[in-house]
PDB file of C-alpha atoms in Angstrom:
ATOM      1  CA  UNK A   1       8.675 -16.264 -20.477  1.00  0.00           C
ATOM      2  CA  UNK A   2      10.045 -13.582 -18.151  1.00  0.00           C
ATOM      3  CA  UNK A   3      11.342 -15.833 -15.344  1.00  0.00           C
ATOM      4  CA  UNK A   4      12.230 -13.648 -12.344  1.00  0.00           C
ATOM      5  CA  UNK A   5      11.596  -9.909 -12.680  1.00  0.00           C
ATOM      6  CA  UNK A   6      12.998  -7.327 -10.275  1.00  0.00           C
ATOM      7  CA  UNK A   7      12.239  -3.639 -10.022  1.00  0.00           C
ATOM      8  CA  UNK A   8      13.822  -1.163  -9.965  1.00  0.00           C
ATOM      9  CA  UNK A   9      17.146  -1.878 -11.684  1.00  0.00           C
ATOM     10  CA  UNK A  10      18.923   1.092 -10.127  1.00  0.00           C
ATOM     11  CA  UNK A  11      18.171   3.249  -7.079  1.00  0.00           C
ATOM     12  CA  UNK A  12      19.935   5.940  -5.102  1.00  0.00           C
ATOM     13  CA  UNK A  13      18.682   6.627  -1.574  1.00  0.00           C
ATOM     14  CA  UNK A  14      19.652   9.064   1.114  1.00  0.00           C
ATOM     15  CA  UNK A  15      20.501   7.694   4.547  1.00  0.00           C
ATOM     16  CA  UNK A  16      17.297   7.149   6.515  1.00  0.00           C
ATOM     17  CA  UNK A  17      15.001   6.866   3.503  1.00  0.00           C
ATOM     18  CA  UNK A  18      12.898   3.775   2.970  1.00  0.00           C
ATOM     19  CA  UNK A  19      12.139   1.770  -0.118  1.00  0.00           C
ATOM     20  CA  UNK A  20      10.755  -1.548  -1.284  1.00  0.00           C
ATOM     21  CA  UNK A  21      12.376  -3.801  -3.866  1.00  0.00           C
ATOM     22  CA  UNK A  22       9.863  -5.786  -5.842  1.00  0.00           C
ATOM     23  CA  UNK A  23      10.283  -9.307  -7.215  1.00  0.00           C
ATOM     24  CA  UNK A  24       7.903 -11.497  -9.196  1.00  0.00           C
ATOM     25  CA  UNK A  25       8.304 -14.929 -10.783  1.00  0.00           C
ATOM     26  CA  UNK A  26       6.110 -16.621 -13.338  1.00  0.00           C
ATOM     27  CA  UNK A  27       7.394 -20.200 -12.985  1.00  0.00           C
ATOM     28  CA  UNK A  28       4.975 -21.273 -10.227  1.00  0.00           C
ATOM     29  CA  UNK A  29       7.883 -21.816  -7.848  1.00  0.00           C
ATOM     30  CA  UNK A  30       7.216 -22.304  -4.164  1.00  0.00           C
ATOM     31  CA  UNK A  31      10.499 -20.895  -2.829  1.00  0.00           C
ATOM     32  CA  UNK A  32      11.813 -17.369  -3.215  1.00  0.00           C
ATOM     33  CA  UNK A  33      14.950 -15.659  -1.905  1.00  0.00           C
ATOM     34  CA  UNK A  34      16.662 -12.313  -1.514  1.00  0.00           C
ATOM     35  CA  UNK A  35      20.453 -12.124  -1.702  1.00  0.00           C
ATOM     36  CA  UNK A  36      22.898  -9.278  -1.603  1.00  0.00           C
ATOM     37  CA  UNK A  37      26.150  -9.263  -3.550  1.00  0.00           C
ATOM     38  CA  UNK A  38      29.179  -7.403  -2.272  1.00  0.00           C
ATOM     39  CA  UNK A  39      32.705  -7.402  -3.731  1.00  0.00           C
ATOM     40  CA  UNK A  40      34.800 -10.329  -2.522  1.00  0.00           C
ATOM     41  CA  UNK A  41      31.937 -11.803  -0.501  1.00  0.00           C
ATOM     42  CA  UNK A  42      29.865 -13.645  -3.049  1.00  0.00           C
ATOM     43  CA  UNK A  43      26.128 -13.638  -2.486  1.00  0.00           C
ATOM     44  CA  UNK A  44      24.692 -13.729   1.005  1.00  0.00           C
ATOM     45  CA  UNK A  45      21.142 -14.714   1.844  1.00  0.00           C
ATOM     46  CA  UNK A  46      19.042 -11.984   3.448  1.00  0.00           C
ATOM     47  CA  UNK A  47      15.634 -13.668   3.742  1.00  0.00           C
ATOM     48  CA  UNK A  48      13.857 -16.519   2.081  1.00  0.00           C
ATOM     49  CA  UNK A  49      10.360 -17.897   1.762  1.00  0.00           C
ATOM     50  CA  UNK A  50      10.056 -21.657   1.416  1.00  0.00           C
ATOM     51  CA  UNK A  51       6.390 -21.404   0.538  1.00  0.00           C
ATOM     52  CA  UNK A  52       3.571 -18.901   0.338  1.00  0.00           C
ATOM     53  CA  UNK A  53       2.809 -17.528   3.780  1.00  0.00           C
ATOM     54  CA  UNK A  54       6.198 -18.305   5.333  1.00  0.00           C
ATOM     55  CA  UNK A  55       9.400 -16.287   5.617  1.00  0.00           C
ATOM     56  CA  UNK A  56      12.679 -16.956   7.415  1.00  0.00           C
ATOM     57  CA  UNK A  57      15.865 -15.086   8.122  1.00  0.00           C
ATOM     58  CA  UNK A  58      19.014 -15.830   6.221  1.00  0.00           C
ATOM     59  CA  UNK A  59      22.592 -14.931   6.989  1.00  0.00           C
ATOM     60  CA  UNK A  60      22.273 -11.107   6.969  1.00  0.00           C
ATOM     61  CA  UNK A  61      18.667 -10.076   7.830  1.00  0.00           C
ATOM     62  CA  UNK A  62      19.335  -7.008   9.986  1.00  0.00           C
ATOM     63  CA  UNK A  63      17.886  -3.816   8.552  1.00  0.00           C
ATOM     64  CA  UNK A  64      15.518  -5.617   6.183  1.00  0.00           C
ATOM     65  CA  UNK A  65      11.961  -6.899   6.158  1.00  0.00           C
ATOM     66  CA  UNK A  66      10.194  -9.067   3.613  1.00  0.00           C
ATOM     67  CA  UNK A  67       6.669  -9.860   2.512  1.00  0.00           C
ATOM     68  CA  UNK A  68       5.550 -12.897   0.552  1.00  0.00           C
ATOM     69  CA  UNK A  69       2.525 -11.223  -0.962  1.00  0.00           C
ATOM     70  CA  UNK A  70       1.372 -14.299  -2.859  1.00  0.00           C
ATOM     71  CA  UNK A  71       3.007 -17.221  -4.609  1.00  0.00           C
ATOM     72  CA  UNK A  72       4.403 -14.980  -7.370  1.00  0.00           C
ATOM     73  CA  UNK A  73       5.691 -11.988  -5.411  1.00  0.00           C
ATOM     74  CA  UNK A  74       8.307 -11.505  -2.715  1.00  0.00           C
ATOM     75  CA  UNK A  75       9.283  -7.975  -1.704  1.00  0.00           C
ATOM     76  CA  UNK A  76      12.232  -6.671   0.299  1.00  0.00           C
ATOM     77  CA  UNK A  77      11.898  -3.489   2.360  1.00  0.00           C
ATOM     78  CA  UNK A  78      14.558  -1.228   3.765  1.00  0.00           C
ATOM     79  CA  UNK A  79      12.886   0.820   6.508  1.00  0.00           C
ATOM     80  CA  UNK A  80      15.775   3.211   7.163  1.00  0.00           C
ATOM     81  CA  UNK A  81      18.541   2.856   4.615  1.00  0.00           C
ATOM     82  CA  UNK A  82      22.175   2.966   5.698  1.00  0.00           C
ATOM     83  CA  UNK A  83      25.361   3.289   3.605  1.00  0.00           C
ATOM     84  CA  UNK A  84      26.245  -0.298   4.628  1.00  0.00           C
ATOM     85  CA  UNK A  85      23.245  -1.427   2.591  1.00  0.00           C
ATOM     86  CA  UNK A  86      24.830  -0.197  -0.620  1.00  0.00           C
ATOM     87  CA  UNK A  87      24.942  -3.393  -2.652  1.00  0.00           C
ATOM     88  CA  UNK A  88      23.500  -5.298  -5.579  1.00  0.00           C
ATOM     89  CA  UNK A  89      20.362  -7.176  -4.594  1.00  0.00           C
ATOM     90  CA  UNK A  90      19.200 -10.338  -6.323  1.00  0.00           C
ATOM     91  CA  UNK A  91      15.887 -12.094  -6.082  1.00  0.00           C
ATOM     92  CA  UNK A  92      15.717 -15.790  -6.933  1.00  0.00           C
ATOM     93  CA  UNK A  93      13.138 -18.551  -7.026  1.00  0.00           C
ATOM     94  CA  UNK A  94      13.185 -22.337  -7.095  1.00  0.00           C
ATOM     95  CA  UNK A  95      10.656 -25.119  -7.243  1.00  0.00           C
ATOM     96  CA  UNK A  96      10.379 -28.881  -7.075  1.00  0.00           C
ATOM     97  CA  UNK A  97       9.470 -31.517  -9.604  1.00  0.00           C
ATOM     98  CA  UNK A  98       6.553 -33.848  -9.203  1.00  0.00           C
ATOM     99  CA  UNK A  99       8.902 -36.189  -7.344  1.00  0.00           C
ATOM    100  CA  UNK A 100       9.831 -33.431  -4.889  1.00  0.00           C
ATOM    101  CA  UNK A 101      13.294 -33.024  -6.374  1.00  0.00           C
ATOM    102  CA  UNK A 102      14.544 -29.482  -5.866  1.00  0.00           C
ATOM    103  CA  UNK A 103      15.099 -27.563  -9.076  1.00  0.00           C
ATOM    104  CA  UNK A 104      17.956 -25.138  -9.451  1.00  0.00           C
ATOM    105  CA  UNK A 105      17.365 -21.503  -8.581  1.00  0.00           C
ATOM    106  CA  UNK A 106      16.598 -18.850 -11.203  1.00  0.00           C
ATOM    107  CA  UNK A 107      17.834 -15.320 -10.592  1.00  0.00           C
ATOM    108  CA  UNK A 108      16.567 -11.891 -11.521  1.00  0.00           C
ATOM    109  CA  UNK A 109      18.751  -9.251 -13.171  1.00  0.00           C
ATOM    110  CA  UNK A 110      19.527  -7.478  -9.914  1.00  0.00           C
ATOM    111  CA  UNK A 111      18.919  -4.078  -8.327  1.00  0.00           C
ATOM    112  CA  UNK A 112      21.929  -1.835  -7.851  1.00  0.00           C
ATOM    113  CA  UNK A 113      21.268   0.229  -4.715  1.00  0.00           C
ATOM    114  CA  UNK A 114      23.432   3.096  -3.529  1.00  0.00           C
ATOM    115  CA  UNK A 115      22.815   4.731  -0.149  1.00  0.00           C
ATOM    116  CA  UNK A 116      24.482   8.109   0.284  1.00  0.00           C
TER     117      UNK A 116
ATOM    118  CA  UNK B   1      28.085 -24.119   9.476  1.00  0.00           C
ATOM    119  CA  UNK B   2      28.148 -25.012   5.800  1.00  0.00           C
ATOM    120  CA  UNK B   3      30.503 -22.971   3.632  1.00  0.00           C
ATOM    121  CA  UNK B   4      32.131 -22.767   0.205  1.00  0.00           C
ATOM    122  CA  UNK B   5      35.649 -21.599  -0.609  1.00  0.00           C
ATOM    123  CA  UNK B   6      36.799 -20.685  -4.110  1.00  0.00           C
ATOM    124  CA  UNK B   7      40.192 -19.774  -5.470  1.00  0.00           C
ATOM    125  CA  UNK B   8      40.742 -16.066  -5.568  1.00  0.00           C
ATOM    126  CA  UNK B   9      40.703 -14.148  -8.786  1.00  0.00           C
ATOM    127  CA  UNK B  10      40.962 -12.493 -11.067  1.00  0.00           C
ATOM    128  CA  UNK B  11      42.113 -15.227 -13.406  1.00  0.00           C
ATOM    129  CA  UNK B  12      43.449 -14.067 -16.758  1.00  0.00           C
ATOM    130  CA  UNK B  13      43.906 -16.547 -19.596  1.00  0.00           C
ATOM    131  CA  UNK B  14      44.584 -16.470 -23.296  1.00  0.00           C
ATOM    132  CA  UNK B  15      41.981 -17.829 -25.669  1.00  0.00           C
ATOM    133  CA  UNK B  16      42.105 -21.643 -26.015  1.00  0.00           C
ATOM    134  CA  UNK B  17      43.905 -22.076 -22.682  1.00  0.00           C
ATOM    135  CA  UNK B  18      42.839 -24.696 -20.136  1.00  0.00           C
ATOM    136  CA  UNK B  19      40.768 -23.435 -17.216  1.00  0.00           C
ATOM    137  CA  UNK B  20      40.540 -24.724 -13.656  1.00  0.00           C
ATOM    138  CA  UNK B  21      38.731 -22.868 -10.888  1.00  0.00           C
ATOM    139  CA  UNK B  22      39.063 -24.602  -7.551  1.00  0.00           C
ATOM    140  CA  UNK B  23      36.123 -24.980  -5.195  1.00  0.00           C
ATOM    141  CA  UNK B  24      36.019 -26.787  -1.861  1.00  0.00           C
ATOM    142  CA  UNK B  25      33.174 -27.011   0.595  1.00  0.00           C
ATOM    143  CA  UNK B  26      32.374 -27.764   4.215  1.00  0.00           C
ATOM    144  CA  UNK B  27      28.995 -29.320   4.817  1.00  0.00           C
ATOM    145  CA  UNK B  28      27.119 -31.932   6.765  1.00  0.00           C
ATOM    146  CA  UNK B  29      26.045 -34.959   4.821  1.00  0.00           C
ATOM    147  CA  UNK B  30      25.657 -34.776   1.053  1.00  0.00           C
ATOM    148  CA  UNK B  31      24.866 -31.299  -0.219  1.00  0.00           C
ATOM    149  CA  UNK B  32      23.975 -30.533  -3.836  1.00  0.00           C
ATOM    150  CA  UNK B  33      26.701 -28.591  -5.625  1.00  0.00           C
ATOM    151  CA  UNK B  34      26.393 -25.914  -8.306  1.00  0.00           C
ATOM    152  CA  UNK B  35      28.367 -23.596 -10.519  1.00  0.00           C
ATOM    153  CA  UNK B  36      26.688 -20.333 -11.480  1.00  0.00           C
ATOM    154  CA  UNK B  37      28.008 -17.787 -13.977  1.00  0.00           C
ATOM    155  CA  UNK B  38      27.422 -14.038 -13.967  1.00  0.00           C
ATOM    156  CA  UNK B  39      28.106 -12.104 -17.148  1.00  0.00           C
ATOM    157  CA  UNK B  40      28.730  -8.351 -16.836  1.00  0.00           C
ATOM    158  CA  UNK B  41      25.607  -6.452 -15.803  1.00  0.00           C
ATOM    159  CA  UNK B  42      23.466  -9.562 -15.566  1.00  0.00           C
ATOM    160  CA  UNK B  43      22.051 -11.892 -12.960  1.00  0.00           C
ATOM    161  CA  UNK B  44      23.354 -15.356 -12.175  1.00  0.00           C
ATOM    162  CA  UNK B  45      22.714 -18.274 -14.481  1.00  0.00           C
ATOM    163  CA  UNK B  46      23.070 -21.929 -13.608  1.00  0.00           C
ATOM    164  CA  UNK B  47      26.065 -23.407 -15.444  1.00  0.00           C
ATOM    165  CA  UNK B  48      26.039 -26.971 -14.102  1.00  0.00           C
ATOM    166  CA  UNK B  49      25.203 -29.002 -11.039  1.00  0.00           C
ATOM    167  CA  UNK B  50      25.765 -32.345  -9.302  1.00  0.00           C
ATOM    168  CA  UNK B  51      23.573 -33.836  -6.639  1.00  0.00           C
ATOM    169  CA  UNK B  52      25.523 -36.859  -5.381  1.00  0.00           C
ATOM    170  CA  UNK B  53      29.069 -38.079  -4.952  1.00  0.00           C
ATOM    171  CA  UNK B  54      30.986 -38.890  -8.176  1.00  0.00           C
ATOM    172  CA  UNK B  55      28.359 -37.147 -10.337  1.00  0.00           C
ATOM    173  CA  UNK B  56      29.818 -35.059 -13.152  1.00  0.00           C
ATOM    174  CA  UNK B  57      27.970 -31.937 -14.198  1.00  0.00           C
ATOM    175  CA  UNK B  58      28.663 -30.549 -17.661  1.00  0.00           C
ATOM    176  CA  UNK B  59      27.427 -27.725 -19.870  1.00  0.00           C
ATOM    177  CA  UNK B  60      28.855 -25.553 -22.680  1.00  0.00           C
ATOM    178  CA  UNK B  61      32.222 -27.363 -22.476  1.00  0.00           C
ATOM    179  CA  UNK B  62      32.531 -26.835 -18.713  1.00  0.00           C
ATOM    180  CA  UNK B  63      32.732 -29.795 -16.348  1.00  0.00           C
ATOM    181  CA  UNK B  64      32.897 -30.382 -12.609  1.00  0.00           C
ATOM    182  CA  UNK B  65      32.950 -33.630 -10.617  1.00  0.00           C
ATOM    183  CA  UNK B  66      31.500 -33.995  -7.122  1.00  0.00           C
ATOM    184  CA  UNK B  67      34.356 -35.409  -5.024  1.00  0.00           C
ATOM    185  CA  UNK B  68      33.158 -36.379  -1.582  1.00  0.00           C
ATOM    186  CA  UNK B  69      36.569 -37.644  -0.431  1.00  0.00           C
ATOM    187  CA  UNK B  70      38.223 -34.269  -1.073  1.00  0.00           C
ATOM    188  CA  UNK B  71      35.044 -32.157  -0.568  1.00  0.00           C
ATOM    189  CA  UNK B  72      35.719 -30.481  -3.890  1.00  0.00           C
ATOM    190  CA  UNK B  73      33.843 -29.443  -7.035  1.00  0.00           C
ATOM    191  CA  UNK B  74      36.476 -27.898  -9.305  1.00  0.00           C
ATOM    192  CA  UNK B  75      35.343 -26.266 -12.552  1.00  0.00           C
ATOM    193  CA  UNK B  76      37.278 -27.108 -15.735  1.00  0.00           C
ATOM    194  CA  UNK B  77      37.154 -26.237 -19.409  1.00  0.00           C
ATOM    195  CA  UNK B  78      39.567 -27.484 -22.025  1.00  0.00           C
ATOM    196  CA  UNK B  79      39.659 -24.425 -24.262  1.00  0.00           C
ATOM    197  CA  UNK B  80      38.277 -21.089 -23.090  1.00  0.00           C
ATOM    198  CA  UNK B  81      36.876 -18.382 -25.352  1.00  0.00           C
ATOM    199  CA  UNK B  82      36.670 -14.625 -24.935  1.00  0.00           C
ATOM    200  CA  UNK B  83      32.920 -15.065 -24.445  1.00  0.00           C
ATOM    201  CA  UNK B  84      33.627 -17.083 -21.257  1.00  0.00           C
ATOM    202  CA  UNK B  85      34.792 -13.913 -19.497  1.00  0.00           C
ATOM    203  CA  UNK B  86      32.529 -13.640 -16.462  1.00  0.00           C
ATOM    204  CA  UNK B  87      32.384 -14.201 -12.717  1.00  0.00           C
ATOM    205  CA  UNK B  88      31.949 -17.823 -11.652  1.00  0.00           C
ATOM    206  CA  UNK B  89      30.337 -18.813  -8.356  1.00  0.00           C
ATOM    207  CA  UNK B  90      30.490 -22.187  -6.668  1.00  0.00           C
ATOM    208  CA  UNK B  91      27.534 -22.889  -4.387  1.00  0.00           C
ATOM    209  CA  UNK B  92      25.853 -25.606  -2.358  1.00  0.00           C
ATOM    210  CA  UNK B  93      22.404 -26.436  -1.078  1.00  0.00           C
ATOM    211  CA  UNK B  94      22.560 -28.180   2.305  1.00  0.00           C
ATOM    212  CA  UNK B  95      21.311 -31.747   2.391  1.00  0.00           C
ATOM    213  CA  UNK B  96      18.679 -30.747   4.937  1.00  0.00           C
ATOM    214  CA  UNK B  97      17.410 -28.378   2.231  1.00  0.00           C
ATOM    215  CA  UNK B  98      15.972 -25.530   4.200  1.00  0.00           C
ATOM    216  CA  UNK B  99      13.801 -24.189   1.423  1.00  0.00           C
ATOM    217  CA  UNK B 100      16.557 -24.833  -1.108  1.00  0.00           C
ATOM    218  CA  UNK B 101      18.684 -21.856  -0.101  1.00  0.00           C
ATOM    219  CA  UNK B 102      22.121 -21.544  -1.653  1.00  0.00           C
ATOM    220  CA  UNK B 103      25.415 -20.915   0.105  1.00  0.00           C
ATOM    221  CA  UNK B 104      27.911 -19.235  -2.226  1.00  0.00           C
ATOM    222  CA  UNK B 105      31.642 -18.934  -2.504  1.00  0.00           C
ATOM    223  CA  UNK B 106      33.081 -15.475  -3.010  1.00  0.00           C
ATOM    224  CA  UNK B 107      33.226 -15.753  -6.797  1.00  0.00           C
ATOM    225  CA  UNK B 108      36.132 -15.938  -9.233  1.00  0.00           C
ATOM    226  CA  UNK B 109      36.452 -13.412 -12.026  1.00  0.00           C
ATOM    227  CA  UNK B 110      37.713 -14.856 -15.310  1.00  0.00           C
ATOM    228  CA  UNK B 111      39.094 -12.678 -18.074  1.00  0.00           C
ATOM    229  CA  UNK B 112      39.962 -14.307 -21.411  1.00  0.00           C
ATOM    230  CA  UNK B 113      42.162 -12.337 -23.800  1.00  0.00           C
ATOM    231  CA  UNK B 114      42.196 -12.876 -27.589  1.00  0.00           C
TER     232      UNK B 114
END
């Protein structure tokens, strides 16, 4: 039972390069999220997808795009990386019970991205 | 908007000491409240949660009580171990539950010395 899987685990980019962070979950969850973690700031929501086919901006969406490819996969793309995007990125997913009670979020192991 | 404030770290304790990490929140209505833990080099794991006022969440010796009157959700443990060294995050999900997104505090680093 893998839970939430992110790739890659580490990445170094040059300013202006692009890349896509991949995330997949095997828990049949409807909702998926991308967060970034910066020292002293906790985790901040970049984008989320409440269900397959929908995406919405979070607190810090500028410079990012997302794709909810199917129910399992939610990718995050940096079109033109900037040093300010140096961070640790976490993907998470959550679902609901049969009584529509929200379950707690499960997190991936993170992607440590450095933009030079 | 909704927000979470945690006590600043790092917190350094000796083994078997009592732990309190303060967490207060600002939110409309009745959010759900969570504590997540992040061990070095890993992702976040749910530690405990409470979904309504006066609920007490507990797990692995940690406890936190949802106090609506003081808008607080302080984390406590009676006797910490070296293995509890980690970063602890307080978080909430707004009652209007926009897809279940979490709003986090800044995190509190705990270091337990033998």
